[in-house]
């Protein structure tokens, strides 16, 4: 919803600016229309109407083992320490706390790029709630 409001404000600002400076008004209006098409703040999985929010965190490398084991299905508490000292890993999570669903993927930072460490893992129920609570 927030993405639609921002895009609409940009289009309206472009219309208003058109009367002050036609070129600038057209530019801002076109940017607003492009935002309407491409900008999105929420995601949906194909075949599922649950609206998901994306969170991407750079986490201390010391939490890697517990997160990887958690995503592999083991009964461990995932460690999420965002105060980075030394190496980092990246955790990307698409989640909906109300529906208790999360899709998580872990990346290692190597050679100035993020390398996939796990596939996308679907979490539901208490496991999803546990991870969402840590990243929120």
mmCIF file of N, CA and C in Angstrom:
data_model
loop_
_atom_site.group_PDB
_atom_site.id
_atom_site.type_symbol
_atom_site.label_atom_id
_atom_site.label_comp_id
_atom_site.label_asym_id
_atom_site.label_seq_id
_atom_site.Cartn_x
_atom_site.Cartn_y
_atom_site.Cartn_z
ATOM 1 N N UNK A 1 0.817 -1.190 0.000
ATOM 2 C CA UNK A 1 0.000 0.000 0.000
ATOM 3 C C UNK A 1 0.861 1.254 0.000
ATOM 4 N N UNK A 2 1.959 1.211 0.774
ATOM 5 C CA UNK A 2 2.839 2.367 0.856
ATOM 6 C C UNK A 2 3.431 2.698 -0.509
ATOM 7 N N UNK A 3 3.742 1.671 -1.307
ATOM 8 C CA UNK A 3 4.317 1.911 -2.625
ATOM 9 C C UNK A 3 3.325 2.618 -3.546
ATOM 10 N N UNK A 4 2.040 2.294 -3.434
ATOM 11 C CA UNK A 4 1.026 2.964 -4.250
ATOM 12 C C UNK A 4 0.865 4.426 -3.849
ATOM 13 N N UNK A 5 0.921 4.700 -2.565
ATOM 14 C CA UNK A 5 0.788 6.074 -2.077
ATOM 15 C C UNK A 5 1.957 6.927 -2.557
ATOM 16 N N UNK A 6 3.173 6.404 -2.445
ATOM 17 C CA UNK A 6 4.354 7.149 -2.880
ATOM 18 C C UNK A 6 4.303 7.409 -4.383
ATOM 19 N N UNK A 7 3.920 6.413 -5.161
ATOM 20 C CA UNK A 7 3.830 6.577 -6.611
ATOM 21 C C UNK A 7 2.772 7.604 -6.988
ATOM 22 N N UNK A 8 1.635 7.566 -6.315
ATOM 23 C CA UNK A 8 0.559 8.523 -6.589
ATOM 24 C C UNK A 8 0.990 9.948 -6.242
ATOM 25 N N UNK A 9 1.705 10.112 -5.157
ATOM 26 C CA UNK A 9 2.214 11.435 -4.776
ATOM 27 C C UNK A 9 3.180 11.956 -5.836
ATOM 28 N N UNK A 10 4.019 11.069 -6.369
ATOM 29 C CA UNK A 10 4.956 11.484 -7.419
ATOM 30 C C UNK A 10 4.215 11.935 -8.681
ATOM 31 N N UNK A 11 3.179 11.218 -9.071
ATOM 32 C CA UNK A 11 2.395 11.607 -10.252
ATOM 33 C C UNK A 11 1.713 12.946 -10.001
ATOM 34 N N UNK A 12 1.137 13.122 -8.813
ATOM 35 C CA UNK A 12 0.475 14.387 -8.482
ATOM 36 C C UNK A 12 1.473 15.542 -8.434
ATOM 37 N N UNK A 13 2.660 15.287 -7.891
ATOM 38 C CA UNK A 13 3.700 16.321 -7.856
ATOM 39 C C UNK A 13 4.120 16.704 -9.274
ATOM 40 N N UNK A 14 4.204 15.702 -10.146
ATOM 41 C CA UNK A 14 4.542 15.986 -11.539
ATOM 42 C C UNK A 14 3.486 16.842 -12.205
ATOM 43 N N UNK A 15 2.213 16.564 -11.930
ATOM 44 C CA UNK A 15 1.124 17.373 -12.502
ATOM 45 C C UNK A 15 1.188 18.805 -11.974
ATOM 46 N N UNK A 16 1.471 18.963 -10.692
ATOM 47 C CA UNK A 16 1.590 20.300 -10.113
ATOM 48 C C UNK A 16 2.784 21.060 -10.649
ATOM 49 N N UNK A 17 3.908 20.371 -10.777
ATOM 50 C CA UNK A 17 5.120 21.008 -11.300
ATOM 51 C C UNK A 17 4.995 21.377 -12.775
ATOM 52 N N UNK A 18 4.130 20.709 -13.490
ATOM 53 C CA UNK A 18 3.952 20.993 -14.917
ATOM 54 C C UNK A 18 3.552 22.449 -15.135
ATOM 55 N N UNK A 19 2.769 23.010 -14.206
ATOM 56 C CA UNK A 19 2.322 24.401 -14.353
ATOM 57 C C UNK A 19 3.423 25.391 -13.988
ATOM 58 N N UNK A 20 4.436 24.942 -13.254
ATOM 59 C CA UNK A 20 5.559 25.800 -12.889
ATOM 60 C C UNK A 20 6.677 25.667 -13.918
ATOM 61 N N UNK A 21 7.047 24.428 -14.225
ATOM 62 C CA UNK A 21 8.103 24.138 -15.199
ATOM 63 C C UNK A 21 7.685 22.869 -15.926
ATOM 64 N N UNK A 22 7.295 22.996 -17.180
ATOM 65 C CA UNK A 22 6.726 21.877 -17.937
ATOM 66 C C UNK A 22 7.685 20.684 -18.019
ATOM 67 N N UNK A 23 8.936 20.912 -18.308
ATOM 68 C CA UNK A 23 9.911 19.823 -18.448
ATOM 69 C C UNK A 23 10.098 19.056 -17.153
ATOM 70 N N UNK A 24 10.243 19.780 -16.053
ATOM 71 C CA UNK A 24 10.414 19.146 -14.744
ATOM 72 C C UNK A 24 9.148 18.400 -14.333
ATOM 73 N N UNK A 25 7.996 18.974 -14.615
ATOM 74 C CA UNK A 25 6.727 18.329 -14.287
ATOM 75 C C UNK A 25 6.548 17.017 -15.026
ATOM 76 N N UNK A 26 6.892 17.016 -16.316
ATOM 77 C CA UNK A 26 6.794 15.789 -17.116
ATOM 78 C C UNK A 26 7.761 14.736 -16.586
ATOM 79 N N UNK A 27 8.982 15.157 -16.262
ATOM 80 C CA UNK A 27 9.991 14.220 -15.747
ATOM 81 C C UNK A 27 9.529 13.571 -14.434
ATOM 82 N N UNK A 28 9.048 14.375 -13.505
ATOM 83 C CA UNK A 28 8.601 13.838 -12.217
ATOM 84 C C UNK A 28 7.360 12.961 -12.408
ATOM 85 N N UNK A 29 6.447 13.375 -13.291
ATOM 86 C CA UNK A 29 5.249 12.578 -13.563
ATOM 87 C C UNK A 29 5.575 11.227 -14.171
ATOM 88 N N UNK A 30 6.516 11.207 -15.122
ATOM 89 C CA UNK A 30 6.940 9.936 -15.740
ATOM 90 C C UNK A 30 7.619 9.049 -14.699
ATOM 91 N N UNK A 31 8.424 9.649 -13.836
ATOM 92 C CA UNK A 31 9.066 8.860 -12.761
ATOM 93 C C UNK A 31 7.999 8.247 -11.850
ATOM 94 N N UNK A 32 6.960 9.006 -11.550
ATOM 95 C CA UNK A 32 5.861 8.488 -10.725
ATOM 96 C C UNK A 32 5.144 7.334 -11.402
ATOM 97 N N UNK A 33 4.916 7.445 -12.713
ATOM 98 C CA UNK A 33 4.275 6.359 -13.453
ATOM 99 C C UNK A 33 5.162 5.115 -13.494
ATOM 100 N N UNK A 34 6.465 5.308 -13.687
ATOM 101 C CA UNK A 34 7.387 4.164 -13.676
ATOM 102 C C UNK A 34 7.429 3.505 -12.301
ATOM 103 N N UNK A 35 7.372 4.318 -11.244
ATOM 104 C CA UNK A 35 7.337 3.756 -9.893
ATOM 105 C C UNK A 35 6.061 2.945 -9.690
ATOM 106 N N UNK A 36 4.960 3.414 -10.245
ATOM 107 C CA UNK A 36 3.695 2.704 -10.139
ATOM 108 C C UNK A 36 3.808 1.308 -10.754
ATOM 109 N N UNK A 37 4.588 1.207 -11.823
ATOM 110 C CA UNK A 37 4.737 -0.065 -12.529
ATOM 111 C C UNK A 37 5.763 -0.973 -11.843
ATOM 112 N N UNK A 38 6.907 -0.408 -11.459
ATOM 113 C CA UNK A 38 8.033 -1.240 -11.023
ATOM 114 C C UNK A 38 8.279 -1.295 -9.521
ATOM 115 N N UNK A 39 7.931 -0.254 -8.769
ATOM 116 C CA UNK A 39 8.230 -0.201 -7.340
ATOM 117 C C UNK A 39 7.238 -1.039 -6.556
ATOM 118 N N UNK A 40 7.755 -1.947 -5.737
ATOM 119 C CA UNK A 40 6.865 -2.718 -4.879
ATOM 120 C C UNK A 40 7.524 -2.951 -3.528
ATOM 121 N N UNK A 41 6.727 -2.860 -2.495
ATOM 122 C CA UNK A 41 7.218 -3.032 -1.133
ATOM 123 C C UNK A 41 6.780 -4.361 -0.539
ATOM 124 N N UNK A 42 5.987 -5.127 -1.278
ATOM 125 C CA UNK A 42 5.498 -6.409 -0.782
ATOM 126 C C UNK A 42 5.627 -7.453 -1.891
ATOM 127 N N UNK A 43 5.645 -8.703 -1.479
ATOM 128 C CA UNK A 43 5.843 -9.807 -2.410
ATOM 129 C C UNK A 43 4.785 -10.873 -2.173
ATOM 130 N N UNK A 44 4.519 -11.670 -3.194
ATOM 131 C CA UNK A 44 3.619 -12.817 -3.078
ATOM 132 C C UNK A 44 4.265 -14.002 -3.776
ATOM 133 N N UNK A 45 4.058 -15.164 -3.206
ATOM 134 C CA UNK A 45 4.514 -16.394 -3.836
ATOM 135 C C UNK A 45 3.452 -16.832 -4.843
ATOM 136 N N UNK A 46 3.877 -17.359 -5.971
ATOM 137 C CA UNK A 46 2.923 -17.805 -6.987
ATOM 138 C C UNK A 46 1.975 -18.844 -6.403
ATOM 139 N N UNK A 47 0.686 -18.645 -6.622
ATOM 140 C CA UNK A 47 -0.319 -19.578 -6.136
ATOM 141 C C UNK A 47 -0.737 -19.349 -4.694
ATOM 142 N N UNK A 48 -0.154 -18.355 -4.034
ATOM 143 C CA UNK A 48 -0.473 -18.070 -2.633
ATOM 144 C C UNK A 48 -0.740 -16.574 -2.510
ATOM 145 N N UNK A 49 -1.824 -16.209 -1.855
ATOM 146 C CA UNK A 49 -2.191 -14.800 -1.736
ATOM 147 C C UNK A 49 -1.632 -14.126 -0.488
ATOM 148 N N UNK A 50 -0.781 -14.800 0.270
ATOM 149 C CA UNK A 50 -0.191 -14.210 1.468
ATOM 150 C C UNK A 50 0.808 -13.133 1.065
ATOM 151 N N UNK A 51 0.645 -11.928 1.592
ATOM 152 C CA UNK A 51 1.545 -10.820 1.302
ATOM 153 C C UNK A 51 2.768 -10.947 2.208
ATOM 154 N N UNK A 52 3.943 -10.946 1.595
ATOM 155 C CA UNK A 52 5.195 -11.124 2.327
ATOM 156 C C UNK A 52 6.016 -9.843 2.302
ATOM 157 N N UNK A 53 6.730 -9.605 3.376
ATOM 158 C CA UNK A 53 7.644 -8.476 3.473
ATOM 159 C C UNK A 53 9.071 -8.999 3.422
ATOM 160 N N UNK A 54 9.965 -8.277 2.749
ATOM 161 C CA UNK A 54 11.350 -8.733 2.635
ATOM 162 C C UNK A 54 12.217 -8.029 3.673
ATOM 163 N N UNK A 55 13.045 -8.825 4.341
ATOM 164 C CA UNK A 55 14.055 -8.303 5.257
ATOM 165 C C UNK A 55 15.386 -8.914 4.851
ATOM 166 N N UNK A 56 16.385 -8.067 4.703
ATOM 167 C CA UNK A 56 17.730 -8.534 4.374
ATOM 168 C C UNK A 56 18.681 -7.987 5.426
ATOM 169 N N UNK A 57 19.401 -8.892 6.088
ATOM 170 C CA UNK A 57 20.287 -8.497 7.184
ATOM 171 C C UNK A 57 21.702 -8.977 6.941
ATOM 172 N N UNK A 58 22.677 -8.115 7.257
ATOM 173 C CA UNK A 58 24.072 -8.538 7.306
ATOM 174 C C UNK A 58 24.351 -8.938 8.745
ATOM 175 N N UNK A 59 24.734 -10.188 8.922
ATOM 176 C CA UNK A 59 24.871 -10.773 10.248
ATOM 177 C C UNK A 59 26.317 -11.197 10.463
ATOM 178 N N UNK A 60 26.747 -11.166 11.696
ATOM 179 C CA UNK A 60 28.092 -11.583 12.047
ATOM 180 C C UNK A 60 28.331 -13.045 11.652
ATOM 181 N N UNK A 61 29.511 -13.327 11.159
ATOM 182 C CA UNK A 61 29.851 -14.675 10.704
ATOM 183 C C UNK A 61 29.779 -15.701 11.827
ATOM 184 N N UNK A 62 29.873 -15.246 13.069
ATOM 185 C CA UNK A 62 29.813 -16.175 14.205
ATOM 186 C C UNK A 62 28.434 -16.840 14.333
ATOM 187 N N UNK A 63 27.414 -16.281 13.695
ATOM 188 C CA UNK A 63 26.057 -16.848 13.754
ATOM 189 C C UNK A 63 25.785 -17.831 12.620
ATOM 190 N N UNK A 64 26.732 -18.016 11.720
ATOM 191 C CA UNK A 64 26.506 -18.819 10.515
ATOM 192 C C UNK A 64 26.083 -20.247 10.832
ATOM 193 N N UNK A 65 26.800 -20.910 11.721
ATOM 194 C CA UNK A 65 26.518 -22.322 12.004
ATOM 195 C C UNK A 65 25.115 -22.531 12.569
ATOM 196 N N UNK A 66 24.712 -21.688 13.524
ATOM 197 C CA UNK A 66 23.384 -21.866 14.113
ATOM 198 C C UNK A 66 22.283 -21.562 13.095
ATOM 199 N N UNK A 67 22.485 -20.557 12.255
ATOM 200 C CA UNK A 67 21.485 -20.243 11.227
ATOM 201 C C UNK A 67 21.392 -21.352 10.184
ATOM 202 N N UNK A 68 22.543 -21.852 9.760
ATOM 203 C CA UNK A 68 22.547 -22.915 8.748
ATOM 204 C C UNK A 68 21.880 -24.172 9.293
ATOM 205 N N UNK A 69 22.189 -24.542 10.535
ATOM 206 C CA UNK A 69 21.553 -25.711 11.145
ATOM 207 C C UNK A 69 20.049 -25.498 11.288
ATOM 208 N N UNK A 70 19.640 -24.283 11.679
ATOM 209 C CA UNK A 70 18.215 -23.969 11.808
ATOM 210 C C UNK A 70 17.514 -24.112 10.455
ATOM 211 N N UNK A 71 18.124 -23.591 9.401
ATOM 212 C CA UNK A 71 17.519 -23.680 8.073
ATOM 213 C C UNK A 71 17.578 -25.095 7.507
ATOM 214 N N UNK A 72 18.515 -25.912 7.998
ATOM 215 C CA UNK A 72 18.585 -27.320 7.573
ATOM 216 C C UNK A 72 17.559 -28.184 8.309
ATOM 217 N N UNK A 73 16.834 -27.604 9.275
ATOM 218 C CA UNK A 73 15.765 -28.334 9.948
ATOM 219 C C UNK A 73 16.094 -28.833 11.332
ATOM 220 N N UNK A 74 17.277 -28.546 11.833
ATOM 221 C CA UNK A 74 17.636 -28.991 13.174
ATOM 222 C C UNK A 74 16.972 -28.110 14.221
ATOM 223 N N UNK A 75 16.759 -28.669 15.397
ATOM 224 C CA UNK A 75 16.099 -27.966 16.489
ATOM 225 C C UNK A 75 17.119 -27.147 17.284
ATOM 226 N N UNK A 76 17.589 -26.051 16.702
ATOM 227 C CA UNK A 76 18.498 -25.127 17.380
ATOM 228 C C UNK A 76 17.889 -23.735 17.320
ATOM 229 N N UNK A 77 18.295 -22.901 18.244
ATOM 230 C CA UNK A 77 17.833 -21.513 18.263
ATOM 231 C C UNK A 77 18.741 -20.707 17.321
ATOM 232 N N UNK A 78 18.187 -20.048 16.310
ATOM 233 C CA UNK A 78 19.038 -19.307 15.369
ATOM 234 C C UNK A 78 19.632 -18.067 16.026
ATOM 235 N N UNK A 79 20.923 -17.867 15.826
ATOM 236 C CA UNK A 79 21.585 -16.674 16.342
ATOM 237 C C UNK A 79 21.550 -15.578 15.290
ATOM 238 N N UNK A 80 21.135 -14.390 15.688
ATOM 239 C CA UNK A 80 21.085 -13.257 14.765
ATOM 240 C C UNK A 80 21.737 -12.072 15.462
ATOM 241 N N UNK A 81 23.021 -11.854 15.164
ATOM 242 C CA UNK A 81 23.793 -10.760 15.742
ATOM 243 C C UNK A 81 24.166 -9.806 14.615
ATOM 244 N N UNK A 82 23.514 -8.632 14.580
ATOM 245 C CA UNK A 82 23.758 -7.691 13.486
ATOM 246 C C UNK A 82 24.918 -6.749 13.747
ATOM 247 N N UNK A 83 25.512 -6.786 14.948
ATOM 248 C CA UNK A 83 26.710 -5.977 15.186
ATOM 249 C C UNK A 83 27.890 -6.741 14.614
ATOM 250 N N UNK A 84 28.294 -6.325 13.424
ATOM 251 C CA UNK A 84 29.262 -7.083 12.636
ATOM 252 C C UNK A 84 30.679 -6.798 13.103
ATOM 253 N N UNK A 85 31.367 -7.853 13.525
ATOM 254 C CA UNK A 85 32.784 -7.791 13.854
ATOM 255 C C UNK A 85 33.478 -8.840 13.001
ATOM 256 N N UNK A 86 34.244 -8.403 12.016
ATOM 257 C CA UNK A 86 34.912 -9.355 11.128
ATOM 258 C C UNK A 86 34.043 -9.691 9.940
ATOM 259 N N UNK A 87 33.970 -10.984 9.595
ATOM 260 C CA UNK A 87 33.242 -11.433 8.420
ATOM 261 C C UNK A 87 31.739 -11.315 8.570
ATOM 262 N N UNK A 88 31.063 -11.311 7.438
ATOM 263 C CA UNK A 88 29.610 -11.201 7.451
ATOM 264 C C UNK A 88 28.980 -12.296 6.603
ATOM 265 N N UNK A 89 27.736 -12.566 6.920
ATOM 266 C CA UNK A 89 26.878 -13.400 6.092
ATOM 267 C C UNK A 89 25.608 -12.593 5.870
ATOM 268 N N UNK A 90 24.824 -12.968 4.885
ATOM 269 C CA UNK A 90 23.582 -12.247 4.591
ATOM 270 C C UNK A 90 22.412 -13.205 4.713
ATOM 271 N N UNK A 91 21.394 -12.759 5.413
ATOM 272 C CA UNK A 91 20.170 -13.522 5.565
ATOM 273 C C UNK A 91 19.051 -12.734 4.907
ATOM 274 N N UNK A 92 18.402 -13.337 3.921
ATOM 275 C CA UNK A 92 17.252 -12.717 3.268
ATOM 276 C C UNK A 92 16.021 -13.514 3.635
ATOM 277 N N UNK A 93 15.012 -12.815 4.151
ATOM 278 C CA UNK A 93 13.798 -13.477 4.628
ATOM 279 C C UNK A 93 12.580 -12.740 4.068
ATOM 280 N N UNK A 94 11.697 -13.494 3.429
ATOM 281 C CA UNK A 94 10.388 -12.993 3.019
ATOM 282 C C UNK A 94 9.411 -13.550 4.041
ATOM 283 N N UNK A 95 8.687 -12.682 4.746
ATOM 284 C CA UNK A 95 7.906 -13.174 5.886
ATOM 285 C C UNK A 95 6.581 -12.453 6.054
ATOM 286 N N UNK A 96 5.692 -13.135 6.767
ATOM 287 C CA UNK A 96 4.415 -12.579 7.195
ATOM 288 C C UNK A 96 4.162 -13.113 8.599
ATOM 289 N N UNK A 97 4.281 -12.242 9.584
ATOM 290 C CA UNK A 97 4.147 -12.665 10.984
ATOM 291 C C UNK A 97 2.728 -13.126 11.304
ATOM 292 N N UNK A 98 1.723 -12.487 10.735
ATOM 293 C CA UNK A 98 0.336 -12.853 11.029
ATOM 294 C C UNK A 98 0.009 -14.254 10.534
ATOM 295 N N UNK A 99 0.580 -14.645 9.400
ATOM 296 C CA UNK A 99 0.331 -15.975 8.834
ATOM 297 C C UNK A 99 1.346 -17.007 9.318
ATOM 298 N N UNK A 100 2.330 -16.590 10.108
ATOM 299 C CA UNK A 100 3.395 -17.473 10.605
ATOM 300 C C UNK A 100 4.063 -18.245 9.471
ATOM 301 N N UNK A 101 4.512 -17.487 8.469
ATOM 302 C CA UNK A 101 5.206 -18.091 7.339
ATOM 303 C C UNK A 101 6.431 -17.240 6.993
ATOM 304 N N UNK A 102 7.508 -17.924 6.627
ATOM 305 C CA UNK A 102 8.730 -17.235 6.237
ATOM 306 C C UNK A 102 9.468 -18.087 5.211
ATOM 307 N N UNK A 103 10.124 -17.413 4.300
ATOM 308 C CA UNK A 103 10.991 -18.055 3.316
ATOM 309 C C UNK A 103 12.361 -17.426 3.492
ATOM 310 N N UNK A 104 13.350 -18.227 3.865
ATOM 311 C CA UNK A 104 14.660 -17.694 4.215
ATOM 312 C C UNK A 104 15.752 -18.316 3.355
ATOM 313 N N UNK A 105 16.791 -17.516 3.106
ATOM 314 C CA UNK A 105 17.960 -17.991 2.378
ATOM 315 C C UNK A 105 19.193 -17.335 2.967
ATOM 316 N N UNK A 106 20.259 -18.112 3.091
ATOM 317 C CA UNK A 106 21.507 -17.660 3.693
ATOM 318 C C UNK A 106 22.581 -17.541 2.622
ATOM 319 N N UNK A 107 23.375 -16.467 2.695
ATOM 320 C CA UNK A 107 24.451 -16.218 1.748
ATOM 321 C C UNK A 107 25.756 -15.986 2.505
ATOM 322 N N UNK A 108 26.864 -16.472 1.945
ATOM 323 C CA UNK A 108 28.198 -16.173 2.460
ATOM 324 C C UNK A 108 28.783 -15.040 1.634
ATOM 325 N N UNK A 109 29.585 -14.176 2.268
ATOM 326 C CA UNK A 109 30.253 -13.099 1.557
ATOM 327 C C UNK A 109 31.659 -13.579 1.217
ATOM 328 N N UNK A 110 31.927 -13.715 -0.079
ATOM 329 C CA UNK A 110 33.218 -14.230 -0.515
ATOM 330 C C UNK A 110 33.619 -13.542 -1.817
ATOM 331 N N UNK A 111 34.859 -13.091 -1.891
ATOM 332 C CA UNK A 111 35.390 -12.426 -3.090
ATOM 333 C C UNK A 111 34.509 -11.253 -3.513
ATOM 334 N N UNK A 112 34.122 -10.442 -2.548
ATOM 335 C CA UNK A 112 33.334 -9.225 -2.764
ATOM 336 C C UNK A 112 31.957 -9.478 -3.381
ATOM 337 N N UNK A 113 31.410 -10.640 -3.148
ATOM 338 C CA UNK A 113 30.062 -10.953 -3.623
ATOM 339 C C UNK A 113 29.404 -11.938 -2.664
ATOM 340 N N UNK A 114 28.083 -12.001 -2.695
ATOM 341 C CA UNK A 114 27.350 -12.941 -1.865
ATOM 342 C C UNK A 114 27.154 -14.239 -2.630
ATOM 343 N N UNK A 115 27.550 -15.345 -2.009
ATOM 344 C CA UNK A 115 27.445 -16.673 -2.604
ATOM 345 C C UNK A 115 26.390 -17.460 -1.824
ATOM 346 N N UNK A 116 25.503 -18.092 -2.536
ATOM 347 C CA UNK A 116 24.407 -18.845 -1.918
ATOM 348 C C UNK A 116 24.950 -19.958 -1.025
ATOM 349 N N UNK A 117 24.522 -19.969 0.236
ATOM 350 C CA UNK A 117 24.930 -21.013 1.183
ATOM 351 C C UNK A 117 23.829 -22.047 1.378
ATOM 352 N N UNK A 118 22.567 -21.624 1.210
ATOM 353 C CA UNK A 118 21.426 -22.537 1.313
ATOM 354 C C UNK A 118 20.435 -22.200 0.214
ATOM 355 N N UNK A 119 19.572 -23.150 -0.059
ATOM 356 C CA UNK A 119 18.443 -22.885 -0.954
ATOM 357 C C UNK A 119 17.412 -22.079 -0.172
ATOM 358 N N UNK A 120 16.373 -21.610 -0.823
ATOM 359 C CA UNK A 120 15.283 -20.940 -0.115
ATOM 360 C C UNK A 120 14.527 -21.991 0.691
ATOM 361 N N UNK A 121 14.385 -21.730 1.987
ATOM 362 C CA UNK A 121 13.762 -22.678 2.905
ATOM 363 C C UNK A 121 12.437 -22.106 3.382
ATOM 364 N N UNK A 122 11.385 -22.903 3.286
ATOM 365 C CA UNK A 122 10.067 -22.488 3.764
ATOM 366 C C UNK A 122 9.930 -22.867 5.232
ATOM 367 N N UNK A 123 9.544 -21.892 6.044
ATOM 368 C CA UNK A 123 9.326 -22.112 7.474
ATOM 369 C C UNK A 123 7.887 -21.751 7.801
ATOM 370 N N UNK A 124 7.252 -22.575 8.586
ATOM 371 C CA UNK A 124 5.868 -22.322 8.987
ATOM 372 C C UNK A 124 5.725 -22.543 10.485
ATOM 373 N N UNK A 125 4.717 -21.925 11.060
ATOM 374 C CA UNK A 125 4.405 -22.128 12.469
ATOM 375 C C UNK A 125 5.444 -21.561 13.412
ATOM 376 N N UNK A 126 5.778 -22.341 14.426
ATOM 377 C CA UNK A 126 6.693 -21.874 15.470
ATOM 378 C C UNK A 126 8.090 -21.584 14.951
ATOM 379 N N UNK A 127 8.550 -22.359 13.963
ATOM 380 C CA UNK A 127 9.887 -22.107 13.395
ATOM 381 C C UNK A 127 9.921 -20.748 12.688
ATOM 382 N N UNK A 128 8.878 -20.427 11.950
ATOM 383 C CA UNK A 128 8.805 -19.133 11.273
ATOM 384 C C UNK A 128 8.713 -18.001 12.299
ATOM 385 N N UNK A 129 7.887 -18.187 13.309
ATOM 386 C CA UNK A 129 7.730 -17.168 14.348
ATOM 387 C C UNK A 129 9.048 -16.903 15.060
ATOM 388 N N UNK A 130 9.812 -17.958 15.315
ATOM 389 C CA UNK A 130 11.104 -17.819 15.984
ATOM 390 C C UNK A 130 12.054 -16.954 15.167
ATOM 391 N N UNK A 131 12.120 -17.198 13.872
ATOM 392 C CA UNK A 131 13.024 -16.417 13.021
ATOM 393 C C UNK A 131 12.512 -14.992 12.837
ATOM 394 N N UNK A 132 11.228 -14.823 12.631
ATOM 395 C CA UNK A 132 10.655 -13.482 12.438
ATOM 396 C C UNK A 132 10.884 -12.628 13.682
ATOM 397 N N UNK A 133 10.739 -13.221 14.843
ATOM 398 C CA UNK A 133 10.969 -12.503 16.099
ATOM 399 C C UNK A 133 12.418 -12.017 16.188
ATOM 400 N N UNK A 134 13.359 -12.809 15.684
ATOM 401 C CA UNK A 134 14.775 -12.433 15.741
ATOM 402 C C UNK A 134 15.120 -11.293 14.796
ATOM 403 N N UNK A 135 14.473 -11.251 13.631
ATOM 404 C CA UNK A 135 14.849 -10.242 12.648
ATOM 405 C C UNK A 135 14.028 -8.964 12.753
ATOM 406 N N UNK A 136 12.906 -9.020 13.463
ATOM 407 C CA UNK A 136 12.044 -7.830 13.553
ATOM 408 C C UNK A 136 12.573 -6.802 14.528
#
